[in-house]
Amino acid sequence: MASAALLSATRNRITKTHLPLNLELFSISSSFSSLFSTFCKSHHSFSPPQAPPVPKKVPFTVSAHGLSWQDPYHWMSNTNDPDFINYLRQENSYADAFMKDTEELQRTLFSEMINRMPSKISTPPERWGDWLYYQHIPEGKEYPVLCRKLANDGKGWMKKVVNYMSKGFWEEEILLDWNEIAELYGYVHVGTCRVSPDNRFLAYTLDITGNEQFVLQIKDLRRRIVLSNHRVEGVVSLAWAQDGCTLFYTLCDQNHRPYRQIPIHVYVIDAFDPKSGILRFCERISGVQYFLEHHDGFFYILTNAPLRTDELSNSGNYYLGRCRADNLHSTNLQPIILPDEDTCFLDMDIFNEHLVLFLNKEGSLSMCSIKMPIMSDCKTELKIDDLHAWFFPLPSNMCTISPGSNHDFMSSVYRVVLSSPVIPDVIVDYDMSRNSHVVVQQEEVSNICSSANHLQNYKSAKDIEDLLCEKKTNGHKSEASGLKDLSDLYFCEKKEVISHDGIRVPLTILYSKELHRKGQSPGLLHGYGAYGELLDKSWCADRLSLLDRGWVIAFADVRGGAGADSSWHSSGSGLHKLNSICDFVSCGKYLINEGYIHKQQLSVVAHSAGSFLVGAAMNMHPNLFRAAILKVPFLDVCNTLLDTDLPLTVLDYEEFGNPQIESHFHNILKVSPYDNIRQGFCYPAVLLKSSFNDSRVGVWEAAKWVARVREVACSTCSSSVILRSSMSGGHFDEGGRISHCEETAYEYAFLLKVLSTCG
């Protein structure tokens, strides 16, 4: 029996006595507002190319828990209003005018980024049955192409016969071309892509508008046609049964919530006998998750359920349990492997002979393999050290780890992609039976600038094979070779910043060894801090355009994101959301106080829910930051969470709080970025980017925030707030590699422009 996962996972003025936090702390009269506008203390020295757009104001009263306040820009939430569409276009025109003098700089940055790209981009093939699957981006194209070739395993004369017979027939097959779809519709986002076990069909979900209402399509790979009668709209997730002709999928409604499935229970289906019915494993409990994998008559289950039946809740940390397949129920779950106190289980994968565990140990990611089956009577709970685990050698404790497809259940080789701020993406195969590894492929990077502005090739990179081999390999020699990093040129370090309540917050700092100037360099601080997700610190060649200009780039792993255990998330969510904001502010101050970044050269960047973090931090400390980039920003937090008709509102209650509960409501209102913009204060220069078809964060959130800042904050400074809206895209940046460089060049040009006038 094999399990098939079917469930999908997971952004004014008050008229009564209660005021948002910043208005309580910093009450400013209208006379002072005019003084701040007249005697602006900002270091911005821009002369706006034209007057910023001024949207209409429509009276609208919001009421909750006995409080009422005005929201004159509420009308913008009606995206069908012609006035709103016209306003977005006016803002786009203003942004174009503001950035007009950076066009040459944008071209320079774009050229740098393009020139670092290899001429050929492809992934190494991965075997699935008799086929080798891989992707590549054709020269001059934006998007990848999914291909396959028949694997040739013949030997001797048989191999020659097969080669001759297959010549011209078993050539490369193009299964899915993102470029064709993009050229046809102007937008492409492939959500899920699954080949059937018999390699005959390809099932994939497609979004061509950006609203994430994915359509299921099935392609017959033998006949090379898409089956028109199998098109299904609103598909969230899918999984093939082993017969190769049965496909399971879940549907979502217009609010992107799964439906048409049996509610509030967790079920498994026999993938070898899909018509035998479903087995109920447990009733779903808020906050409790189960990840099931089948192996030799048992289900191995990664869960954070209470360890004991008499416990109402667990610490939130995950452990590995087991349950017999013929007696499947959560009440029969037996814990078998518990994490150490300084370790958190993140994920698992199971194969015929090995279990792979993904771990977070004291804030650093790692992986290990354990031989299967696990011999345990379930009476004694085990630790990893009891099971002779092999820890996969890693080149750095700052690596991000992304698993490959790893389709073959019988394989003992596990493929991952490793990356760090100074290590370009490298694909490594770990042989779990031999405790060895081999580097399969690493991303090429060329045209790296030195301080003398000479172009260097990759030859200056440092060979870190010794680091990969640092850990024991049980006498087996590693086959890895040629793995490179850029630590000779760029320094990457981890620091711990003391936050407002004494908690130590991890901060990763990256800069050029030759070009960084203590106390004088500009810098860019990244933040997210939500949903227990890890802040992405993987390799990005585009960053070199800032690093090679002397910039510092930093990453703040604030509470609310991923940490050494689940408490890091819970202590920065719900009623504790203020902690993540204070953590971020503390990291910004640390970078300035320790001389990494000039006190008037700190900029910040965030995406989606991370913009809530930055928006709230700017309200509390508007003079700390000089520039910000907010992408598809979640800023109108209180109003959004009060509107249960929006797609993600109910799902976000656990993360941000439920405003239907009065204590939660007051907490949300205190930190909501839109509701706490400070009267007359000087705000940083801000670039906001939104998408009209975004179904996760409404396009109006950025528009309302811009209008509000222009209305109540310093008018001189707010002229450096620009809004750029895509009228066709969605929440995710689904542009191709070339358009991605264009967008990044635009963002970096904005930062270089606005920070050039500070100091």
Short mmCIF file of N, CA and C in Angstrom, two decimals, residues 492-601:
data_model
loop_
_atom_site.label_atom_id
_atom_site.label_comp_id
_atom_site.label_asym_id
_atom_site.label_seq_id
_atom_site.Cartn_x
_atom_site.Cartn_y
_atom_site.Cartn_z
N CYS A 492 30.88 35.89 4.26
CA CYS A 492 29.54 35.61 4.77
C CYS A 492 29.66 35.13 6.21
N GLU A 493 28.97 35.78 7.12
CA GLU A 493 29.08 35.42 8.52
C GLU A 493 27.71 35.46 9.20
N LYS A 494 27.62 34.70 10.27
CA LYS A 494 26.41 34.69 11.09
C LYS A 494 26.68 35.40 12.41
N LYS A 495 25.74 36.26 12.78
CA LYS A 495 25.81 36.95 14.06
C LYS A 495 24.51 36.71 14.82
N GLU A 496 24.55 36.97 16.11
CA GLU A 496 23.35 36.90 16.93
C GLU A 496 23.08 38.28 17.51
N VAL A 497 21.88 38.78 17.24
CA VAL A 497 21.49 40.13 17.66
C VAL A 497 20.55 40.03 18.85
N ILE A 498 20.82 40.81 19.88
CA ILE A 498 19.96 40.82 21.06
C ILE A 498 18.74 41.69 20.79
N SER A 499 17.56 41.06 20.86
CA SER A 499 16.32 41.80 20.61
C SER A 499 15.83 42.50 21.87
N HIS A 500 14.66 43.10 21.79
CA HIS A 500 14.13 43.93 22.87
C HIS A 500 13.93 43.17 24.17
N ASP A 501 13.67 41.85 24.07
CA ASP A 501 13.40 41.04 25.25
C ASP A 501 14.54 40.09 25.60
N GLY A 502 15.72 40.35 25.03
CA GLY A 502 16.88 39.54 25.35
C GLY A 502 17.07 38.31 24.48
N ILE A 503 16.13 38.02 23.58
CA ILE A 503 16.25 36.86 22.70
C ILE A 503 17.30 37.14 21.62
N ARG A 504 18.10 36.11 21.31
CA ARG A 504 19.14 36.23 20.29
C ARG A 504 18.55 35.90 18.91
N VAL A 505 18.69 36.82 17.99
CA VAL A 505 18.11 36.69 16.66
C VAL A 505 19.23 36.46 15.65
N PRO A 506 19.18 35.35 14.86
CA PRO A 506 20.23 35.11 13.85
C PRO A 506 20.20 36.15 12.74
N LEU A 507 21.38 36.62 12.39
CA LEU A 507 21.54 37.60 11.32
C LEU A 507 22.70 37.16 10.43
N THR A 508 22.43 36.93 9.16
CA THR A 508 23.45 36.55 8.20
C THR A 508 23.88 37.78 7.41
N ILE A 509 25.20 38.02 7.34
CA ILE A 509 25.73 39.24 6.73
C ILE A 509 26.69 38.87 5.61
N LEU A 510 26.50 39.49 4.45
CA LEU A 510 27.28 39.19 3.25
C LEU A 510 27.84 40.48 2.67
N TYR A 511 29.15 40.48 2.34
CA TYR A 511 29.74 41.68 1.74
C TYR A 511 31.05 41.31 1.05
N SER A 512 31.51 42.21 0.17
CA SER A 512 32.78 42.03 -0.53
C SER A 512 33.94 42.28 0.42
N LYS A 513 34.92 41.38 0.39
CA LYS A 513 36.08 41.54 1.27
C LYS A 513 36.88 42.79 0.94
N GLU A 514 36.92 43.15 -0.33
CA GLU A 514 37.75 44.27 -0.75
C GLU A 514 37.01 45.60 -0.78
N LEU A 515 35.71 45.55 -1.02
CA LEU A 515 34.98 46.79 -1.28
C LEU A 515 34.18 47.32 -0.09
N HIS A 516 33.99 46.48 0.94
CA HIS A 516 33.25 46.96 2.11
C HIS A 516 34.04 48.02 2.86
N ARG A 517 33.35 49.11 3.23
CA ARG A 517 33.96 50.19 4.00
C ARG A 517 33.24 50.31 5.33
N LYS A 518 33.95 50.03 6.40
CA LYS A 518 33.33 50.03 7.72
C LYS A 518 32.71 51.38 8.03
N GLY A 519 31.42 51.33 8.37
CA GLY A 519 30.68 52.52 8.74
C GLY A 519 30.27 53.40 7.59
N GLN A 520 30.62 53.02 6.35
CA GLN A 520 30.33 53.86 5.20
C GLN A 520 29.50 53.17 4.12
N SER A 521 29.41 51.87 4.16
CA SER A 521 28.77 51.13 3.08
C SER A 521 27.24 51.22 3.14
N PRO A 522 26.61 51.23 1.98
CA PRO A 522 25.14 51.08 1.95
C PRO A 522 24.79 49.61 2.17
N GLY A 523 23.55 49.35 2.52
CA GLY A 523 23.17 47.97 2.78
C GLY A 523 21.71 47.69 2.53
N LEU A 524 21.41 46.39 2.35
CA LEU A 524 20.04 45.93 2.09
C LEU A 524 19.73 44.79 3.04
N LEU A 525 18.71 44.96 3.87
CA LEU A 525 18.30 43.97 4.86
C LEU A 525 17.03 43.27 4.41
N HIS A 526 17.09 41.93 4.32
CA HIS A 526 15.95 41.12 3.94
C HIS A 526 15.19 40.66 5.18
N GLY A 527 13.85 40.59 5.05
CA GLY A 527 13.04 40.08 6.15
C GLY A 527 11.80 39.39 5.66
N TYR A 528 11.30 38.44 6.45
CA TYR A 528 10.03 37.78 6.16
C TYR A 528 9.28 37.50 7.47
N GLY A 529 9.65 36.47 8.17
CA GLY A 529 9.13 36.25 9.51
C GLY A 529 7.68 35.87 9.60
N ALA A 530 7.25 34.86 8.83
CA ALA A 530 5.85 34.43 8.90
C ALA A 530 5.74 32.97 8.49
N TYR A 531 4.66 32.36 8.95
CA TYR A 531 4.28 30.99 8.57
C TYR A 531 5.33 29.94 8.90
N GLY A 532 6.28 30.25 9.75
CA GLY A 532 7.31 29.29 10.08
C GLY A 532 8.22 28.97 8.92
N GLU A 533 8.27 29.84 7.91
CA GLU A 533 9.08 29.59 6.72
C GLU A 533 10.49 30.15 6.89
N LEU A 534 11.43 29.44 6.29
CA LEU A 534 12.83 29.84 6.33
C LEU A 534 13.08 30.95 5.33
N LEU A 535 13.75 32.00 5.76
CA LEU A 535 14.12 33.10 4.87
C LEU A 535 15.12 32.58 3.84
N ASP A 536 14.82 32.80 2.57
CA ASP A 536 15.67 32.27 1.49
C ASP A 536 17.01 32.99 1.47
N LYS A 537 18.08 32.21 1.70
CA LYS A 537 19.44 32.76 1.65
C LYS A 537 20.28 31.99 0.63
N SER A 538 19.62 31.37 -0.33
CA SER A 538 20.36 30.62 -1.34
C SER A 538 21.08 31.57 -2.29
N TRP A 539 21.94 30.97 -3.11
CA TRP A 539 22.75 31.75 -4.04
C TRP A 539 21.89 32.55 -5.01
N CYS A 540 22.30 33.77 -5.26
CA CYS A 540 21.64 34.63 -6.26
C CYS A 540 22.72 35.48 -6.92
N ALA A 541 23.01 35.17 -8.18
CA ALA A 541 24.08 35.88 -8.89
C ALA A 541 23.77 37.36 -9.06
N ASP A 542 22.49 37.72 -9.11
CA ASP A 542 22.13 39.13 -9.29
C ASP A 542 22.65 40.01 -8.16
N ARG A 543 22.79 39.43 -6.96
CA ARG A 543 23.27 40.21 -5.81
C ARG A 543 24.67 40.78 -6.03
N LEU A 544 25.43 40.15 -6.93
CA LEU A 544 26.79 40.62 -7.16
C LEU A 544 26.82 42.05 -7.67
N SER A 545 25.74 42.48 -8.31
CA SER A 545 25.68 43.86 -8.81
C SER A 545 25.65 44.87 -7.66
N LEU A 546 25.17 44.47 -6.50
CA LEU A 546 25.25 45.33 -5.32
C LEU A 546 26.54 45.09 -4.55
N LEU A 547 26.90 43.82 -4.36
CA LEU A 547 28.11 43.51 -3.60
C LEU A 547 29.34 44.13 -4.25
N ASP A 548 29.39 44.11 -5.59
CA ASP A 548 30.55 44.66 -6.29
C ASP A 548 30.52 46.18 -6.35
N ARG A 549 29.49 46.79 -5.79
CA ARG A 549 29.45 48.24 -5.61
C ARG A 549 29.62 48.60 -4.14
N GLY A 550 30.08 47.64 -3.34
CA GLY A 550 30.38 47.90 -1.94
C GLY A 550 29.23 47.74 -0.98
N TRP A 551 28.11 47.19 -1.45
CA TRP A 551 26.94 47.04 -0.59
C TRP A 551 27.10 45.86 0.37
N VAL A 552 26.40 45.97 1.49
CA VAL A 552 26.23 44.87 2.44
C VAL A 552 24.83 44.32 2.26
N ILE A 553 24.69 43.00 2.20
CA ILE A 553 23.38 42.36 2.12
C ILE A 553 23.21 41.47 3.34
N ALA A 554 22.11 41.63 4.04
CA ALA A 554 21.89 40.90 5.29
C ALA A 554 20.52 40.25 5.30
N PHE A 555 20.40 39.20 6.11
CA PHE A 555 19.17 38.42 6.21
C PHE A 555 18.82 38.24 7.69
N ALA A 556 17.66 38.75 8.10
CA ALA A 556 17.24 38.67 9.50
C ALA A 556 16.25 37.53 9.69
N ASP A 557 16.65 36.50 10.42
CA ASP A 557 15.77 35.36 10.69
C ASP A 557 14.96 35.63 11.95
N VAL A 558 14.00 36.54 11.83
CA VAL A 558 13.22 37.00 12.98
C VAL A 558 12.21 35.93 13.40
N ARG A 559 11.72 36.08 14.61
CA ARG A 559 10.67 35.18 15.10
C ARG A 559 9.42 35.27 14.22
N GLY A 560 8.76 34.14 14.08
CA GLY A 560 7.64 34.03 13.16
C GLY A 560 8.01 33.20 11.96
N GLY A 561 9.33 33.15 11.65
CA GLY A 561 9.83 32.30 10.58
C GLY A 561 10.27 30.97 11.14
N ALA A 562 11.19 30.33 10.44
CA ALA A 562 11.69 29.03 10.87
C ALA A 562 12.86 29.22 11.81
N GLY A 563 12.92 28.38 12.84
CA GLY A 563 14.02 28.43 13.80
C GLY A 563 14.43 27.05 14.22
N ALA A 564 15.20 26.99 15.30
CA ALA A 564 15.70 25.70 15.77
C ALA A 564 14.58 24.79 16.24
N ASP A 565 13.45 25.37 16.65
CA ASP A 565 12.28 24.55 16.99
C ASP A 565 11.03 25.36 16.70
N SER A 566 9.88 24.73 16.92
CA SER A 566 8.61 25.37 16.53
C SER A 566 8.28 26.60 17.36
N SER A 567 8.91 26.76 18.52
CA SER A 567 8.63 27.92 19.36
C SER A 567 9.06 29.22 18.68
N TRP A 568 10.04 29.11 17.75
CA TRP A 568 10.49 30.32 17.05
C TRP A 568 9.37 30.90 16.19
N HIS A 569 8.57 30.02 15.62
CA HIS A 569 7.43 30.47 14.84
C HIS A 569 6.32 31.00 15.75
N SER A 570 5.96 30.23 16.74
CA SER A 570 4.83 30.61 17.60
C SER A 570 5.11 31.89 18.39
N SER A 571 6.37 32.15 18.73
CA SER A 571 6.69 33.36 19.50
C SER A 571 6.73 34.61 18.63
N GLY A 572 6.49 34.44 17.32
CA GLY A 572 6.42 35.60 16.43
C GLY A 572 5.15 35.63 15.62
N SER A 573 4.12 34.94 16.09
CA SER A 573 2.84 34.92 15.37
C SER A 573 1.71 35.22 16.34
N GLY A 574 0.51 35.46 15.79
CA GLY A 574 -0.66 35.73 16.62
C GLY A 574 -0.46 36.92 17.53
N LEU A 575 -0.72 36.72 18.81
CA LEU A 575 -0.59 37.79 19.80
C LEU A 575 0.86 38.20 20.04
N HIS A 576 1.80 37.43 19.50
CA HIS A 576 3.23 37.72 19.69
C HIS A 576 3.87 38.31 18.45
N LYS A 577 3.07 38.81 17.52
CA LYS A 577 3.61 39.31 16.25
C LYS A 577 4.55 40.49 16.44
N LEU A 578 4.37 41.24 17.50
CA LEU A 578 5.24 42.39 17.76
C LEU A 578 6.69 41.96 17.91
N ASN A 579 6.91 40.73 18.38
CA ASN A 579 8.29 40.24 18.54
C ASN A 579 9.05 40.22 17.23
N SER A 580 8.39 39.77 16.16
CA SER A 580 9.08 39.70 14.87
C SER A 580 9.45 41.09 14.38
N ILE A 581 8.57 42.06 14.62
CA ILE A 581 8.85 43.44 14.20
C ILE A 581 10.03 44.01 14.98
N CYS A 582 10.03 43.80 16.29
CA CYS A 582 11.14 44.29 17.13
C CYS A 582 12.44 43.59 16.79
N ASP A 583 12.37 42.30 16.47
CA ASP A 583 13.58 41.58 16.04
C ASP A 583 14.18 42.22 14.81
N PHE A 584 13.33 42.56 13.85
CA PHE A 584 13.79 43.15 12.60
C PHE A 584 14.43 44.52 12.84
N VAL A 585 13.80 45.33 13.66
CA VAL A 585 14.35 46.64 14.01
C VAL A 585 15.70 46.48 14.70
N SER A 586 15.80 45.51 15.60
CA SER A 586 17.06 45.28 16.31
C SER A 586 18.18 44.89 15.35
N CYS A 587 17.84 44.09 14.34
CA CYS A 587 18.85 43.69 13.35
C CYS A 587 19.31 44.90 12.54
N GLY A 588 18.38 45.78 12.16
CA GLY A 588 18.75 46.99 11.43
C GLY A 588 19.67 47.88 12.25
N LYS A 589 19.36 48.07 13.51
CA LYS A 589 20.19 48.90 14.38
C LYS A 589 21.57 48.27 14.58
N TYR A 590 21.60 46.96 14.67
CA TYR A 590 22.88 46.26 14.84
C TYR A 590 23.81 46.51 13.65
N LEU A 591 23.27 46.42 12.45
CA LEU A 591 24.08 46.63 11.26
C LEU A 591 24.70 48.03 11.24
N ILE A 592 23.96 49.00 11.75
CA ILE A 592 24.46 50.38 11.81
C ILE A 592 25.44 50.55 12.97
N ASN A 593 25.06 50.10 14.13
CA ASN A 593 25.90 50.30 15.33
C ASN A 593 27.23 49.58 15.25
N GLU A 594 27.25 48.43 14.56
CA GLU A 594 28.49 47.67 14.45
C GLU A 594 29.32 48.07 13.22
N GLY A 595 28.88 49.06 12.50
CA GLY A 595 29.68 49.60 11.41
C GLY A 595 29.59 48.85 10.10
N TYR A 596 28.65 47.95 9.99
CA TYR A 596 28.48 47.26 8.70
C TYR A 596 27.89 48.20 7.66
N ILE A 597 26.94 49.04 8.09
CA ILE A 597 26.20 49.90 7.17
C ILE A 597 26.18 51.33 7.72
N HIS A 598 26.30 52.30 6.84
CA HIS A 598 26.20 53.70 7.22
C HIS A 598 24.81 53.99 7.79
N LYS A 599 24.75 54.86 8.77
CA LYS A 599 23.49 55.10 9.48
C LYS A 599 22.41 55.70 8.59
N GLN A 600 22.79 56.30 7.47
CA GLN A 600 21.80 56.86 6.56
C GLN A 600 21.76 56.10 5.23
N GLN A 601 22.19 54.83 5.26
CA GLN A 601 22.26 54.05 4.02
C GLN A 601 21.63 52.67 4.17
#
